[in-house]
Tab-separated table of C-alpha atoms in Angstrom:
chain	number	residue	atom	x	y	z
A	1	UNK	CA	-159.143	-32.820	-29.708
A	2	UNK	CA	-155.207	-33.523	-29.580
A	3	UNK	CA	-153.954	-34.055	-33.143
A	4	UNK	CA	-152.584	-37.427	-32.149
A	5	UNK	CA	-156.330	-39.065	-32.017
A	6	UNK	CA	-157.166	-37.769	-35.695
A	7	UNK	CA	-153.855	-39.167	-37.310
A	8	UNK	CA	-152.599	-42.830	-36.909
A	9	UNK	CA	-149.673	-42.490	-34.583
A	10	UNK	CA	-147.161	-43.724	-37.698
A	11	UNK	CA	-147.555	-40.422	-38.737
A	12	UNK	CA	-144.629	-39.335	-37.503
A	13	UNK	CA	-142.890	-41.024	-40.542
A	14	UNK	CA	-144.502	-38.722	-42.985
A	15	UNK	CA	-143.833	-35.693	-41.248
A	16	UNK	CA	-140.028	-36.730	-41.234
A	17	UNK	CA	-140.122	-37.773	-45.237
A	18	UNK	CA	-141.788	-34.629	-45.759
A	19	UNK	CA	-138.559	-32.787	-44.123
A	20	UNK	CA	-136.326	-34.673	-45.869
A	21	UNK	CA	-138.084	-33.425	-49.094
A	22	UNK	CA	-137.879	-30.310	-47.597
A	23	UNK	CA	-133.999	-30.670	-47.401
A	24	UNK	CA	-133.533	-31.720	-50.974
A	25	UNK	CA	-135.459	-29.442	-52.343
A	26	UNK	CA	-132.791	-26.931	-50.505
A	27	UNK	CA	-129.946	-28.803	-51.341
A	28	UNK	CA	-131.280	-28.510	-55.193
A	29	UNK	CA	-131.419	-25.092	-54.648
A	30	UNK	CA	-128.368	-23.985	-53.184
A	31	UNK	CA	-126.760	-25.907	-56.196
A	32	UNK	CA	-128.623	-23.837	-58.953
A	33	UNK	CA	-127.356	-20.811	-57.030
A	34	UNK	CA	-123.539	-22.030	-56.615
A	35	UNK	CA	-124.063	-22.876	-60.492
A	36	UNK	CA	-125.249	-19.403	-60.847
A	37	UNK	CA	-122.380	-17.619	-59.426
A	38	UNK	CA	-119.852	-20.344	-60.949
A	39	UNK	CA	-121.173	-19.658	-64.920
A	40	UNK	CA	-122.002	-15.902	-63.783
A	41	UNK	CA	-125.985	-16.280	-64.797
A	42	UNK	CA	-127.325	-13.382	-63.842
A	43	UNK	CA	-130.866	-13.332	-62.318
A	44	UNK	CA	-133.985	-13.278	-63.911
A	45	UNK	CA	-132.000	-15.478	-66.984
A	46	UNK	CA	-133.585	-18.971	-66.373
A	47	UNK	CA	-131.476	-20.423	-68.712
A	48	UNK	CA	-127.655	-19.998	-70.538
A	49	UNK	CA	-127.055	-20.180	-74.328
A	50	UNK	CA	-123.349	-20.137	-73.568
A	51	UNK	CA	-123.079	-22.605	-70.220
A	52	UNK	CA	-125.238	-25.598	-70.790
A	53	UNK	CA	-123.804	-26.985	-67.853
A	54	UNK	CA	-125.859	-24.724	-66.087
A	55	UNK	CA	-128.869	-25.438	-67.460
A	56	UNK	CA	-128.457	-28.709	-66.592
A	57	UNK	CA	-128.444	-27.818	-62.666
A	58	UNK	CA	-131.375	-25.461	-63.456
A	59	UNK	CA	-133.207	-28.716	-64.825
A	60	UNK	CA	-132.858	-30.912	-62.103
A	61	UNK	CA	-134.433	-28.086	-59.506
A	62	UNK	CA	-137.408	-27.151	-61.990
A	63	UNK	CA	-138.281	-30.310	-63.047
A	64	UNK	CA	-138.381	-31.366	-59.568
A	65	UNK	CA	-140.694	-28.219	-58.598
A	66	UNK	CA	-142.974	-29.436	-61.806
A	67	UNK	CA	-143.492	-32.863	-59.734
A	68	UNK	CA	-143.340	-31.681	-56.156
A	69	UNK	CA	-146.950	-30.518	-55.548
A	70	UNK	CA	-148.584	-33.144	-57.315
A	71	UNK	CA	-145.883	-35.866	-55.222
A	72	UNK	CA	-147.157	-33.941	-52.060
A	73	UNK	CA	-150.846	-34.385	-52.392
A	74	UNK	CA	-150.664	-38.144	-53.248
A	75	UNK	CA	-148.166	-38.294	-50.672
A	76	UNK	CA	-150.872	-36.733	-48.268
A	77	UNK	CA	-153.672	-38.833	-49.337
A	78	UNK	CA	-151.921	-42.409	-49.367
A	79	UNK	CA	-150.272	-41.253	-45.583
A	80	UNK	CA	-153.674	-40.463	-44.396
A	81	UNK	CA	-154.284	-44.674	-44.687
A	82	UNK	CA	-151.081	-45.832	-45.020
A	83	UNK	CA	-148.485	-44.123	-42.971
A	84	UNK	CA	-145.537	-46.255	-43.284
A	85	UNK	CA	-146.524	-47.413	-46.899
A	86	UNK	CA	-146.257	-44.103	-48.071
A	87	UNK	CA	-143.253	-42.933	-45.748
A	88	UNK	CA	-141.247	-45.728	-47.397
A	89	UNK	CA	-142.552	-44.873	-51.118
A	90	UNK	CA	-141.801	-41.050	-50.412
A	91	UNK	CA	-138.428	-41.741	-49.195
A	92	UNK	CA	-137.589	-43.157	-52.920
A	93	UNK	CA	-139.086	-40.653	-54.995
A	94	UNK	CA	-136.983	-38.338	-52.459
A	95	UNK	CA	-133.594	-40.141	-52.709
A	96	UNK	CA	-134.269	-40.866	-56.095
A	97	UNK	CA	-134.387	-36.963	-56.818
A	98	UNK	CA	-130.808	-36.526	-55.743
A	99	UNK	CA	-129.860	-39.610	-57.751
A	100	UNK	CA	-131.330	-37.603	-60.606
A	101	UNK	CA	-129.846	-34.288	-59.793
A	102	UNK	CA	-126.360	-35.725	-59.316
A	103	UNK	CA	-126.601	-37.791	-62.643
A	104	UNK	CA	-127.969	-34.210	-64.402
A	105	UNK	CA	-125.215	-31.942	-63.059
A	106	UNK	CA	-122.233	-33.914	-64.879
A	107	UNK	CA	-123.359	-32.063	-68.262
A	108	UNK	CA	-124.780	-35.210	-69.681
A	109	UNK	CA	-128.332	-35.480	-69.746
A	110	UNK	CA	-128.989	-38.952	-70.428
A	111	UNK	CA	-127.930	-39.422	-66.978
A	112	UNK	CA	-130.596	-37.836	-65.096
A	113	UNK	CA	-132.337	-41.235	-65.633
A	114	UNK	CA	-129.949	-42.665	-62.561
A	115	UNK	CA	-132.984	-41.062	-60.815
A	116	UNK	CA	-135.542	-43.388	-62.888
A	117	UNK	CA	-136.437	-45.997	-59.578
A	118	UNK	CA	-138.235	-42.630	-58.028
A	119	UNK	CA	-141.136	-44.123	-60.105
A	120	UNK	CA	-141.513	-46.522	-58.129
A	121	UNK	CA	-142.169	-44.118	-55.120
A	122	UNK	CA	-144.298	-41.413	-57.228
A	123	UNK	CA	-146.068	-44.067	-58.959
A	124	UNK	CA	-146.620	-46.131	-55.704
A	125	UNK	CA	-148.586	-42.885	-54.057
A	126	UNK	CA	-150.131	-42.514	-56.945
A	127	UNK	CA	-151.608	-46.164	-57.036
A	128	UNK	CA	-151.942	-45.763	-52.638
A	129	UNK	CA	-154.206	-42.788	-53.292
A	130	UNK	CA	-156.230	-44.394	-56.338
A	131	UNK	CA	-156.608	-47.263	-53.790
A	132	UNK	CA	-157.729	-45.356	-50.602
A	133	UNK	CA	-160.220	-43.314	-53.154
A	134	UNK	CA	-162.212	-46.680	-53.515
A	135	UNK	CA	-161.817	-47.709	-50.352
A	136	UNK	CA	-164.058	-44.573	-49.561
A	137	UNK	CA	-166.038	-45.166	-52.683
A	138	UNK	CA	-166.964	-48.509	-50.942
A	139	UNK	CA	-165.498	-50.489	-54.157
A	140	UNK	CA	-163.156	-52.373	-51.717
């Protein structure tokens, strides 16, 4: 059975948000390891008592990685039903990740939260997949 008759043909769209997640989540790491070799932090040291400038790159990849596998499975689940829904939602909580990066890697903290309207795309999965669980739950 071709995969196109198991998957709504809009698809396509979460395949190509899923890339693009791929693709930051390179771009994040190619920046912790220019960061490394700028501020000399040796591997395995996660962290730098004397650059926090670098922990603040390190940041923005991990606490990315913390998010990304739950973001991915409600991603999954609200595609599944909703193709373009989700392929729009994803493409915030993507965008917004750079957003949040960028804002991180100036040395101020505070403004990772440029990166704050990604909630609307995580939290719009979330409430996608909540909603599609019902729907099979015959509540709706």
């Amino acid at each position: 059975m071709p995969i196109q008759s198991l998957l709504p043909s809009e698809f396509g769209y979460v395949i190509l948000t899923y890339l693009y997640s791929w693709a930051m989540l390179t771009y994040l790491a190619l920046k912790v390891g220019s960061a490394r070799k700028k501020f000399d932090v040796k591997y395995p040291t996660m962290y730098s008592d004397k650059y926090p400038v670098f922990n603040c790159f390190q940041r923005a990849h991990q606490n990315t990685l913390e998010v990304y596998p739950q973001w991915l499975v409600f991603q999954t689940i609200a595609a599944l039903v909703y193709p373009l829904s989700a392929s729009v939602l994803g493409a915030i909580w993507v965008t917004s990740r750079f957003s949040y990066a960028w804002g991180y890697y100036t040395g101020d903290p505070s403004k990772r939260m440029n990166g704050a309207y990604g909630y609307i795309g995580y939290l719009g999965v979330i409430g996608l997949s909540v909603y599609v669980a019902l729907q099979l739950l015959g509540v709706f």
